[in-house]
Short mmCIF file of C-alpha atoms and ligand atoms in Angstrom, two decimals:
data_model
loop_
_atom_site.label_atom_id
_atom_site.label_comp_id
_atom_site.label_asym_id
_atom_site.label_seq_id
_atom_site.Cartn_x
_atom_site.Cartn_y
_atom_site.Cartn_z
CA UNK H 1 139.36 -99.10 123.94
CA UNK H 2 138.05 -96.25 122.35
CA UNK H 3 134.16 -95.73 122.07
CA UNK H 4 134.01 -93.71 119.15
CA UNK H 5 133.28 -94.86 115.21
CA UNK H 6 136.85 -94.69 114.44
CA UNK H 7 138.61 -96.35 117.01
CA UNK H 8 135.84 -99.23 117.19
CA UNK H 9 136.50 -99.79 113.58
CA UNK H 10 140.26 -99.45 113.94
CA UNK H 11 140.30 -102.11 116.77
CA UNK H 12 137.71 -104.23 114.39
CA UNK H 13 140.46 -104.03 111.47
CA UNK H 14 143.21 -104.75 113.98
CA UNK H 15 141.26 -108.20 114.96
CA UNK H 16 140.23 -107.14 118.19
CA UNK H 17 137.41 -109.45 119.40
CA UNK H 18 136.21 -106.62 122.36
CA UNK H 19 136.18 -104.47 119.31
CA UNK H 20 134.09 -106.93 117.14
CA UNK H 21 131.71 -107.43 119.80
CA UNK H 22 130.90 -104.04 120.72
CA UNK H 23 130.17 -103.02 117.09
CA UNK H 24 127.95 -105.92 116.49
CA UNK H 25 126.43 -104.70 119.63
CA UNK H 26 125.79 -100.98 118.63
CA UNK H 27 124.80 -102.24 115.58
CA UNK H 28 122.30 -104.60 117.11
CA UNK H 29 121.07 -101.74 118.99
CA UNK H 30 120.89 -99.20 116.05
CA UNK H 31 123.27 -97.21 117.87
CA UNK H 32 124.16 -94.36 115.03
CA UNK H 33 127.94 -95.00 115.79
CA UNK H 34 127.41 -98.37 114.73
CA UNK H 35 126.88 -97.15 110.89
CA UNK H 36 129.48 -94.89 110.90
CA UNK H 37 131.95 -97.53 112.09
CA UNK H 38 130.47 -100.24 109.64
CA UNK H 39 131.27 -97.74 106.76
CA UNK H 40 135.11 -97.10 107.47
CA UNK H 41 135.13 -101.95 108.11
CA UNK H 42 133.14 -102.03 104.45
CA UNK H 43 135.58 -102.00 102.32
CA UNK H 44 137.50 -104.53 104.37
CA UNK H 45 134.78 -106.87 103.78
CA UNK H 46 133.89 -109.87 101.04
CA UNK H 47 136.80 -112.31 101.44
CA UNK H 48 134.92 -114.34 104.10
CA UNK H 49 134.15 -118.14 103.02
CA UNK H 50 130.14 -117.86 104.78
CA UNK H 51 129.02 -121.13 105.89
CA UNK H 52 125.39 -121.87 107.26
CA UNK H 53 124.24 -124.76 109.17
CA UNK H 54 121.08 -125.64 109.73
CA UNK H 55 118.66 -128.34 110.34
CA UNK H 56 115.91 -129.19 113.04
CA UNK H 57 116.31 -128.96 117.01
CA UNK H 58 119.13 -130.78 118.58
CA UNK H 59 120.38 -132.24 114.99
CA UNK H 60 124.04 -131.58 116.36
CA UNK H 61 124.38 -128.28 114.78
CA UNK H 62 126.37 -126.55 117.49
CA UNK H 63 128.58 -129.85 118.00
CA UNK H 64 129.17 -130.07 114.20
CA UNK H 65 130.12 -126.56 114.37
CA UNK H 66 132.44 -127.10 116.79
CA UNK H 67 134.16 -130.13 115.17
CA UNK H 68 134.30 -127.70 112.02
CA UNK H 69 136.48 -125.27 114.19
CA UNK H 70 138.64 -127.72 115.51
CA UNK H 71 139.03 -128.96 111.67
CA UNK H 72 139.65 -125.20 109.79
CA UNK H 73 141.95 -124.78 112.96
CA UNK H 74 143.72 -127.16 111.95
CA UNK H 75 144.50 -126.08 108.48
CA UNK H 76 145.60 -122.97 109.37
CA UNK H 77 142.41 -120.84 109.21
CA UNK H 78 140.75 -118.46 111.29
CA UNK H 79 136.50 -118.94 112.00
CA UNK H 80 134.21 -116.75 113.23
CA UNK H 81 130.93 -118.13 114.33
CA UNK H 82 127.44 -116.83 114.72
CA UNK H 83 125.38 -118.68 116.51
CA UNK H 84 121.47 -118.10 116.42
CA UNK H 85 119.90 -118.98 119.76
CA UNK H 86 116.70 -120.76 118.86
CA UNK H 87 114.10 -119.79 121.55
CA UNK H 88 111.55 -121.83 120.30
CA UNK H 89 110.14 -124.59 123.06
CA UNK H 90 111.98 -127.37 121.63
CA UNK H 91 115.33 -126.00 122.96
CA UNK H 92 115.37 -123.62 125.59
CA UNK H 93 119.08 -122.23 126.83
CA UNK H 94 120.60 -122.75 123.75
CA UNK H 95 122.96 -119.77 124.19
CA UNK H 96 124.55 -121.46 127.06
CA UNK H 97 124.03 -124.36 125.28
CA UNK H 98 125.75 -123.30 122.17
CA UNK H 99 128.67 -121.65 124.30
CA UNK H 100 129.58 -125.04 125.98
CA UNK H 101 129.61 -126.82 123.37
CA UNK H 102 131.45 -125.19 121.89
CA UNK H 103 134.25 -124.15 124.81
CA UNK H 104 137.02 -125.92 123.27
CA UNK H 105 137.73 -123.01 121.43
CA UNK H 106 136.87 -120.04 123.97
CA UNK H 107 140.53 -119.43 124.91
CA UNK H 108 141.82 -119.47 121.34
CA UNK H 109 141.50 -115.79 119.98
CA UNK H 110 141.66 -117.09 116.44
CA UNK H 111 138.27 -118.10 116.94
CA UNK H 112 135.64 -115.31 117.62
CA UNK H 113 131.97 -116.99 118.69
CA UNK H 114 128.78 -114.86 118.68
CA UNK H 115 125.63 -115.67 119.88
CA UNK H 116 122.46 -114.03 118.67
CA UNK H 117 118.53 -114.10 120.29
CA UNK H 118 115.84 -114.50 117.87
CA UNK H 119 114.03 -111.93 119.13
CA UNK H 120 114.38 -108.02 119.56
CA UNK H 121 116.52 -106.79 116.59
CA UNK H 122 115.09 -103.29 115.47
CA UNK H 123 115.29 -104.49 111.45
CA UNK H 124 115.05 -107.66 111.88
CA UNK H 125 117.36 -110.82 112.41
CA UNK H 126 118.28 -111.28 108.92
CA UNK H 127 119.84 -108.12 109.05
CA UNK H 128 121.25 -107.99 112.48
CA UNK H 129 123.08 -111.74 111.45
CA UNK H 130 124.27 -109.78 108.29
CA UNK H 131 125.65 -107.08 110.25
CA UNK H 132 128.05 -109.27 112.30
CA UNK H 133 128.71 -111.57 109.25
CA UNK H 134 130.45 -108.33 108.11
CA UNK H 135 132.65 -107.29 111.26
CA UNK H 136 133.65 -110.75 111.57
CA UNK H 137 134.41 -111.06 107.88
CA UNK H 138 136.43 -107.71 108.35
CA UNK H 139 138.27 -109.13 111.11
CA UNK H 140 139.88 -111.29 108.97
CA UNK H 141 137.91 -114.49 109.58
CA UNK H 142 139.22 -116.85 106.91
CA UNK H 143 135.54 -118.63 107.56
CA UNK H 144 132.63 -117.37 109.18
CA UNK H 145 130.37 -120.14 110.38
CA UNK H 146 126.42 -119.37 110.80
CA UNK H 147 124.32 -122.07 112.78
CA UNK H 148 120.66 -121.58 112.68
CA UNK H 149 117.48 -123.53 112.92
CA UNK H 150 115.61 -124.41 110.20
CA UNK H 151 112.20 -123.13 110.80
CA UNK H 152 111.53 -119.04 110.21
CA UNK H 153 111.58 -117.29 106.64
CA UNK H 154 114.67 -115.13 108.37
CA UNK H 155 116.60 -118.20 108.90
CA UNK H 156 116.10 -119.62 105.66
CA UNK H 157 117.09 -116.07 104.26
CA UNK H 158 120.25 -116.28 106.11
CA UNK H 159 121.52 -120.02 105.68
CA UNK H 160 120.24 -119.35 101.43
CA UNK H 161 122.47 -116.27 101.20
CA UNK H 162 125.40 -117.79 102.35
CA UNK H 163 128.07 -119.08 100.14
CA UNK H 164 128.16 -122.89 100.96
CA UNK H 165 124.40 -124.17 102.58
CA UNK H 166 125.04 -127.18 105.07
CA UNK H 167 121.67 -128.88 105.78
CA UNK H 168 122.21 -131.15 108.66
CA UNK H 169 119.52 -133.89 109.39
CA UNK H 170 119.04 -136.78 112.29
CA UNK H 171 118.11 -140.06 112.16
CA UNK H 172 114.87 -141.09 114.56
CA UNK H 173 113.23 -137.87 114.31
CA UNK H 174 110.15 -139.28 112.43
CA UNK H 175 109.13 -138.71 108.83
CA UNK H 176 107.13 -135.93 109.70
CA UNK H 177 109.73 -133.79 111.47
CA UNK H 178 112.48 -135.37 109.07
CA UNK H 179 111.19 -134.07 105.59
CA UNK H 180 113.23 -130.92 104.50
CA UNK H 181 110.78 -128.38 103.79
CA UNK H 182 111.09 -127.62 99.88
CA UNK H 183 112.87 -123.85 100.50
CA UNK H 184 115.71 -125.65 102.56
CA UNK H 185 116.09 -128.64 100.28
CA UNK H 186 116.28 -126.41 97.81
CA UNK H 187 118.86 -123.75 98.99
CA UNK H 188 120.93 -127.23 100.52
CA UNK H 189 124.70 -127.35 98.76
CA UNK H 190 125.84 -129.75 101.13
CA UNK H 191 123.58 -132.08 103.19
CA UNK H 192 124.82 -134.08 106.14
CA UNK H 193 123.60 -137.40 108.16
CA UNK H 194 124.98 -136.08 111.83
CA UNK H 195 124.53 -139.00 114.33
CA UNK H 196 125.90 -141.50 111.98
CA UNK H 197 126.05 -143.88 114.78
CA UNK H 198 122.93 -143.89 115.40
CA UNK H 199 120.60 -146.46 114.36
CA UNK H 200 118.24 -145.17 111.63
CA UNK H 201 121.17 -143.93 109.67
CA UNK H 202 121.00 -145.78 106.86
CA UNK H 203 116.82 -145.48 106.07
CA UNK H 204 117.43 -141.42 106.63
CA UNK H 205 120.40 -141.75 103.71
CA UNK H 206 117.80 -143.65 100.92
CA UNK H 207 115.33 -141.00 102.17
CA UNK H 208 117.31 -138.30 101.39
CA UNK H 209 118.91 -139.50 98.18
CA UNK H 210 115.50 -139.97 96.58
CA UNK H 211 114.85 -136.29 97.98
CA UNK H 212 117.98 -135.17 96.44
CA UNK H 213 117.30 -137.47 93.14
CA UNK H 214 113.90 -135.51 92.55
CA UNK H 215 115.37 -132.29 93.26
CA UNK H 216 117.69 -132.73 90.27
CA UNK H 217 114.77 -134.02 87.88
CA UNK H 218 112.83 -130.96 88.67
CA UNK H 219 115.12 -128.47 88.44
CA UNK H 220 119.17 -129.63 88.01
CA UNK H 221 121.79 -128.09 89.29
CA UNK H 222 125.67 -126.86 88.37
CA UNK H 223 127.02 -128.27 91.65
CA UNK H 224 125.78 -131.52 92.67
CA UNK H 225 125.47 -131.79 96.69
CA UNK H 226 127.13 -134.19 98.21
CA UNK H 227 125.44 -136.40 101.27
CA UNK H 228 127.83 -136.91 103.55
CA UNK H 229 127.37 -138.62 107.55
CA UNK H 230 129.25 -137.20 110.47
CA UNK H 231 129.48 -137.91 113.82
CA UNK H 232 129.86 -134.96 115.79
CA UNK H 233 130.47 -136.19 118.69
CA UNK H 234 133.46 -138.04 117.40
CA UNK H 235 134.85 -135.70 114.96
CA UNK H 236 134.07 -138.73 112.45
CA UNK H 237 133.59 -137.26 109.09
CA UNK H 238 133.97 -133.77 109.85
CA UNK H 239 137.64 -133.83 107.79
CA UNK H 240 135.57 -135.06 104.41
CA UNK H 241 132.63 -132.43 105.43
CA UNK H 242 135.65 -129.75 105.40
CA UNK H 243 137.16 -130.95 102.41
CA UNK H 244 133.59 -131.08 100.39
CA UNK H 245 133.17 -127.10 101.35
CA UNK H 246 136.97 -126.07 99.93
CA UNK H 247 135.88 -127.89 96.80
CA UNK H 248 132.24 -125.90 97.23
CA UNK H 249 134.28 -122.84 97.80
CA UNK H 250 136.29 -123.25 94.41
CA UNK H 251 133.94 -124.32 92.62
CA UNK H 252 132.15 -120.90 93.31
CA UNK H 253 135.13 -118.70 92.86
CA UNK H 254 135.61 -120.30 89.49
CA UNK H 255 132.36 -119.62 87.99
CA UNK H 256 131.88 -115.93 89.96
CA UNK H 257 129.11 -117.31 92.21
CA UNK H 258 131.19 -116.45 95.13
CA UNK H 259 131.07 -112.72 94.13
CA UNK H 260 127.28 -113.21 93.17
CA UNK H 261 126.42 -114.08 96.36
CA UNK H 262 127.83 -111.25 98.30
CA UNK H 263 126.08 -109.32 95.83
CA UNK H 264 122.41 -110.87 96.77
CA UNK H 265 123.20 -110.43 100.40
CA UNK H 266 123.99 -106.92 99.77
CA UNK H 267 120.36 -106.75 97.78
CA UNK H 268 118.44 -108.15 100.68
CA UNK H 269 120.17 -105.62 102.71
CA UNK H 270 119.62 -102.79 100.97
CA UNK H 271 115.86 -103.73 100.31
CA UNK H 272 114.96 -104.91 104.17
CA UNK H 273 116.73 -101.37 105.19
CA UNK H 274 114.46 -99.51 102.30
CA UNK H 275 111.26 -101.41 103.61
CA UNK H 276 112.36 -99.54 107.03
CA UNK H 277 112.63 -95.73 105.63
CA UNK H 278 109.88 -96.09 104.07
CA UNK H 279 107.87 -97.16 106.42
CA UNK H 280 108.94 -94.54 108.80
CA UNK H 281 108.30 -91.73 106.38
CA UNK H 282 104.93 -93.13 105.96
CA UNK H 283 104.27 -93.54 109.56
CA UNK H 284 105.41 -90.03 110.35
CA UNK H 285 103.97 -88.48 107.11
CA UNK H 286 100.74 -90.21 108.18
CA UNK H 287 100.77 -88.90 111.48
CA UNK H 288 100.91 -85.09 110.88
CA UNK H 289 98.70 -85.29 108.45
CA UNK H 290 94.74 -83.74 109.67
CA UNK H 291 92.78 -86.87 107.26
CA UNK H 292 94.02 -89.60 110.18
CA UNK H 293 92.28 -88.78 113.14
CA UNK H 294 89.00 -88.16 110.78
CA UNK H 295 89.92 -91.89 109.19
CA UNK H 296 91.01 -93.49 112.39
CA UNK H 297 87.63 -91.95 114.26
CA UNK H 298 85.43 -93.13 111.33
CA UNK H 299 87.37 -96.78 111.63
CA UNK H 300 87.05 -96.69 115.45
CA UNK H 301 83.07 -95.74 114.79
CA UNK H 302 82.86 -99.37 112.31
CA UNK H 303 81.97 -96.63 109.62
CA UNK H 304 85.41 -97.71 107.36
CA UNK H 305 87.45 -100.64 107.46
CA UNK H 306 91.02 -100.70 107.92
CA UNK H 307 92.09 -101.80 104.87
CA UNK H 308 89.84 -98.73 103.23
CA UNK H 309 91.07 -96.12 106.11
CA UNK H 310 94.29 -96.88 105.22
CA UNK H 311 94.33 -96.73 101.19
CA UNK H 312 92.36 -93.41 101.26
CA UNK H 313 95.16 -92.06 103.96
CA UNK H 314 97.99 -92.75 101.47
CA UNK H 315 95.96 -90.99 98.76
CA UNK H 316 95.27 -87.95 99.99
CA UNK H 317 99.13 -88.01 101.22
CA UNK H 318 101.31 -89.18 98.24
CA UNK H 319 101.92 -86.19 96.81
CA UNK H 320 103.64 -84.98 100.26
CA UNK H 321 106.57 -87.63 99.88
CA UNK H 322 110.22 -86.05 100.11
N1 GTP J 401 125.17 -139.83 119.38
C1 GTP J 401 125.47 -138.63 118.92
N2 GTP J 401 125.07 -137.54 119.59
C2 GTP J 401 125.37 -136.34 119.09
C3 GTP J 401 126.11 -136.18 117.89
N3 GTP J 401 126.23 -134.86 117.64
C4 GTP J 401 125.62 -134.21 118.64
N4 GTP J 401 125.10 -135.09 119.53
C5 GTP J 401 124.35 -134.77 120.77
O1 GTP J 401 123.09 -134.24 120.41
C6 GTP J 401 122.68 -133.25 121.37
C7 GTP J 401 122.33 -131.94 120.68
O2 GTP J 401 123.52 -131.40 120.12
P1 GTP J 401 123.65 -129.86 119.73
O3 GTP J 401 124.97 -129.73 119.06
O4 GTP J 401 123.35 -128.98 120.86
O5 GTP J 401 122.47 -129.74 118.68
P2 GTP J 401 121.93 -128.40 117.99
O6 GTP J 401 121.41 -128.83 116.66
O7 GTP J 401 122.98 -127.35 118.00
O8 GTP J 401 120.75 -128.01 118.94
P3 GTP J 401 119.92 -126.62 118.97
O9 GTP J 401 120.91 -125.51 118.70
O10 GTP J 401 119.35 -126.57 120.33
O11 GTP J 401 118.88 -126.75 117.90
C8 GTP J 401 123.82 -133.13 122.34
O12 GTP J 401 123.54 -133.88 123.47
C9 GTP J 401 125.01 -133.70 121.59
O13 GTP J 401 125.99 -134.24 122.43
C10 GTP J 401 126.53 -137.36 117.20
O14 GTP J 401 127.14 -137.31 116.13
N5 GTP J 401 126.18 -138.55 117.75
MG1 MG J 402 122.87 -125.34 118.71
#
């Protein structure tokens, strides 16, 4: 394989999954062929169906996502996965965890899985989730499946920005842990009763039609989410599930919310990569210029504060920007 810009993103468009992985990689890594590759995939890009999954710790996310596989499989279509490794207490090993469940589909090179830490992306995970949403949708991936937790601003950022929002929920979690915080109920197009066949079902369904009932009375909406139950496990439900996102899909594409939303990814892109330049020509501005030490001797002295030190800084420096 070749390691340079062009023949990454030449194996990328030719569906190569080695390719695919090493330029999520460099791009992970801000490696500077990574941008030059992602700019020759680009225009490749925006067919992609994006589907996110979330909900709390061990809702049957990954299983879900792995019935979904077997399902789009099924009819023909090719799904790329991301799969955000939660390394919060609740559910340590989830990578491994993730990959086993879903190994039913590691041999079938239709179906291209990526796992992503939490932690450790220079710009963020938002954008580093973005970034392989892209290859994959490049390569061809009919639908590209992210699974995340429910819990950070980034992950709500990336499950709200995809196309079709699948917010999965558990029954015997407690009401405490069971309410959907406001930002995910609202950003929910589809919501989902996993564990079906579990007792507790039922009393989690009322709750969350009442949930969904308000939502509508505050604020109503074009597309009214269905609330559908699945068993995972099983496969049980996963076929309706499947159906309810084509007609979520459609829907979109008919009204140019499809298109809309590739735009508003493309927006929180652009202004999370602007936050970084910026920030960097600040820093760097900042540094060469003689006022710091003075300011950051006086702050070290308790003779300014910090929030002081630093307004007077950008000041005396704002006429220097490029
Ligand atoms: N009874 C029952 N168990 C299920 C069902 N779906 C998943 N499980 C089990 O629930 C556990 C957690 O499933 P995962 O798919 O790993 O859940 P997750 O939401 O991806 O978990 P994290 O990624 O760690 O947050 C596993 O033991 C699954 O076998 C279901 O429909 N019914
Ligand atoms: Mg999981």
């Amino acid at each position: 394989m070749s390691q340079t810009a062009a023949g990454i993103a030449a194996g990328v468009l030719a569906r190569e999954i080695g390719a695919g992985a090493r330029l999520i990689r460099w791009l992970e890594e801000s490696d500077p062929r990574g941008r030059d590759a992602l700019a020759l995939i680009y225009p490749h890009t925006g067919r992609a169906h994006l589907i996110g999954i979330t909900g709390p710790p061990g809702a049957g996310k990954s299983t879900l996502t792995n019935a979904l596989i077997s399902e789009q499989r099924k009819r023909g279509r090719r799904v790329g996965v991301i799969a955000i490794d939660p390394s919060s207490p609740f559910s340590g090993g989830a990578v491994l965890g993730d990959r086993v469940r879903m190994q039913t589909h590691a041999l079938d090179t239709d179906v291209f899985i990526r796992s992503m830490g939490t932690r450790g992306q220079l710009g963020g995970l938002s954008r580093a989730t973005f970034d392989a949403i892209l290859v994959q949708d490049a390569m061809g991936y009919d639908v590209v499946i992210v699974e995340t937790v429910g819990v950070g601003q980034d992950e709500l950022d990336i499950v709200s920005l995809a196309h079709s929002t699948v917010i999965v929920s558990v029954p015997g979690l407690g009401d405490e842990v069971q309410a959907i915080k406001a930002g995910l109920l609202e950003a929910g197009d589809l919501f989902v009763v996993n564990k079906a066949d579990r007792e507790g079902a039922d009393a989690l369904t009322r709750q969350l039609e009442l949930m969904l009932h308000l939502r509508e009375q505050t604020r109503p909406h074009a597309w009214k989410p269905p609330l559908m139950h699945t068993t995972a496990l099983t496969g049980q439900g996963v076929a309706a599930l499947t159906d309810a996102l084509d007609e979520h899909l459609a829907t979109l594409k008919a009204s140019g919310a499809f298109t809309q939303c590739l735009i508003a990814r493309n927006r929180h892109m652009f202004d999370s990569l602007l936050r970084d330049l910026a920030a960097q020509h600040i820093l760097a501005a900042a540094s060469a210029q003689p006022a710091t030490a003075a300011l950051i001797h006086a702050m070290q002295a308790g003779q300014i504060d910090p929030y002081s030190a630093a307004t007077q800084l950008v000041a005396c420096m704002s006429l220097q920007f490029p």
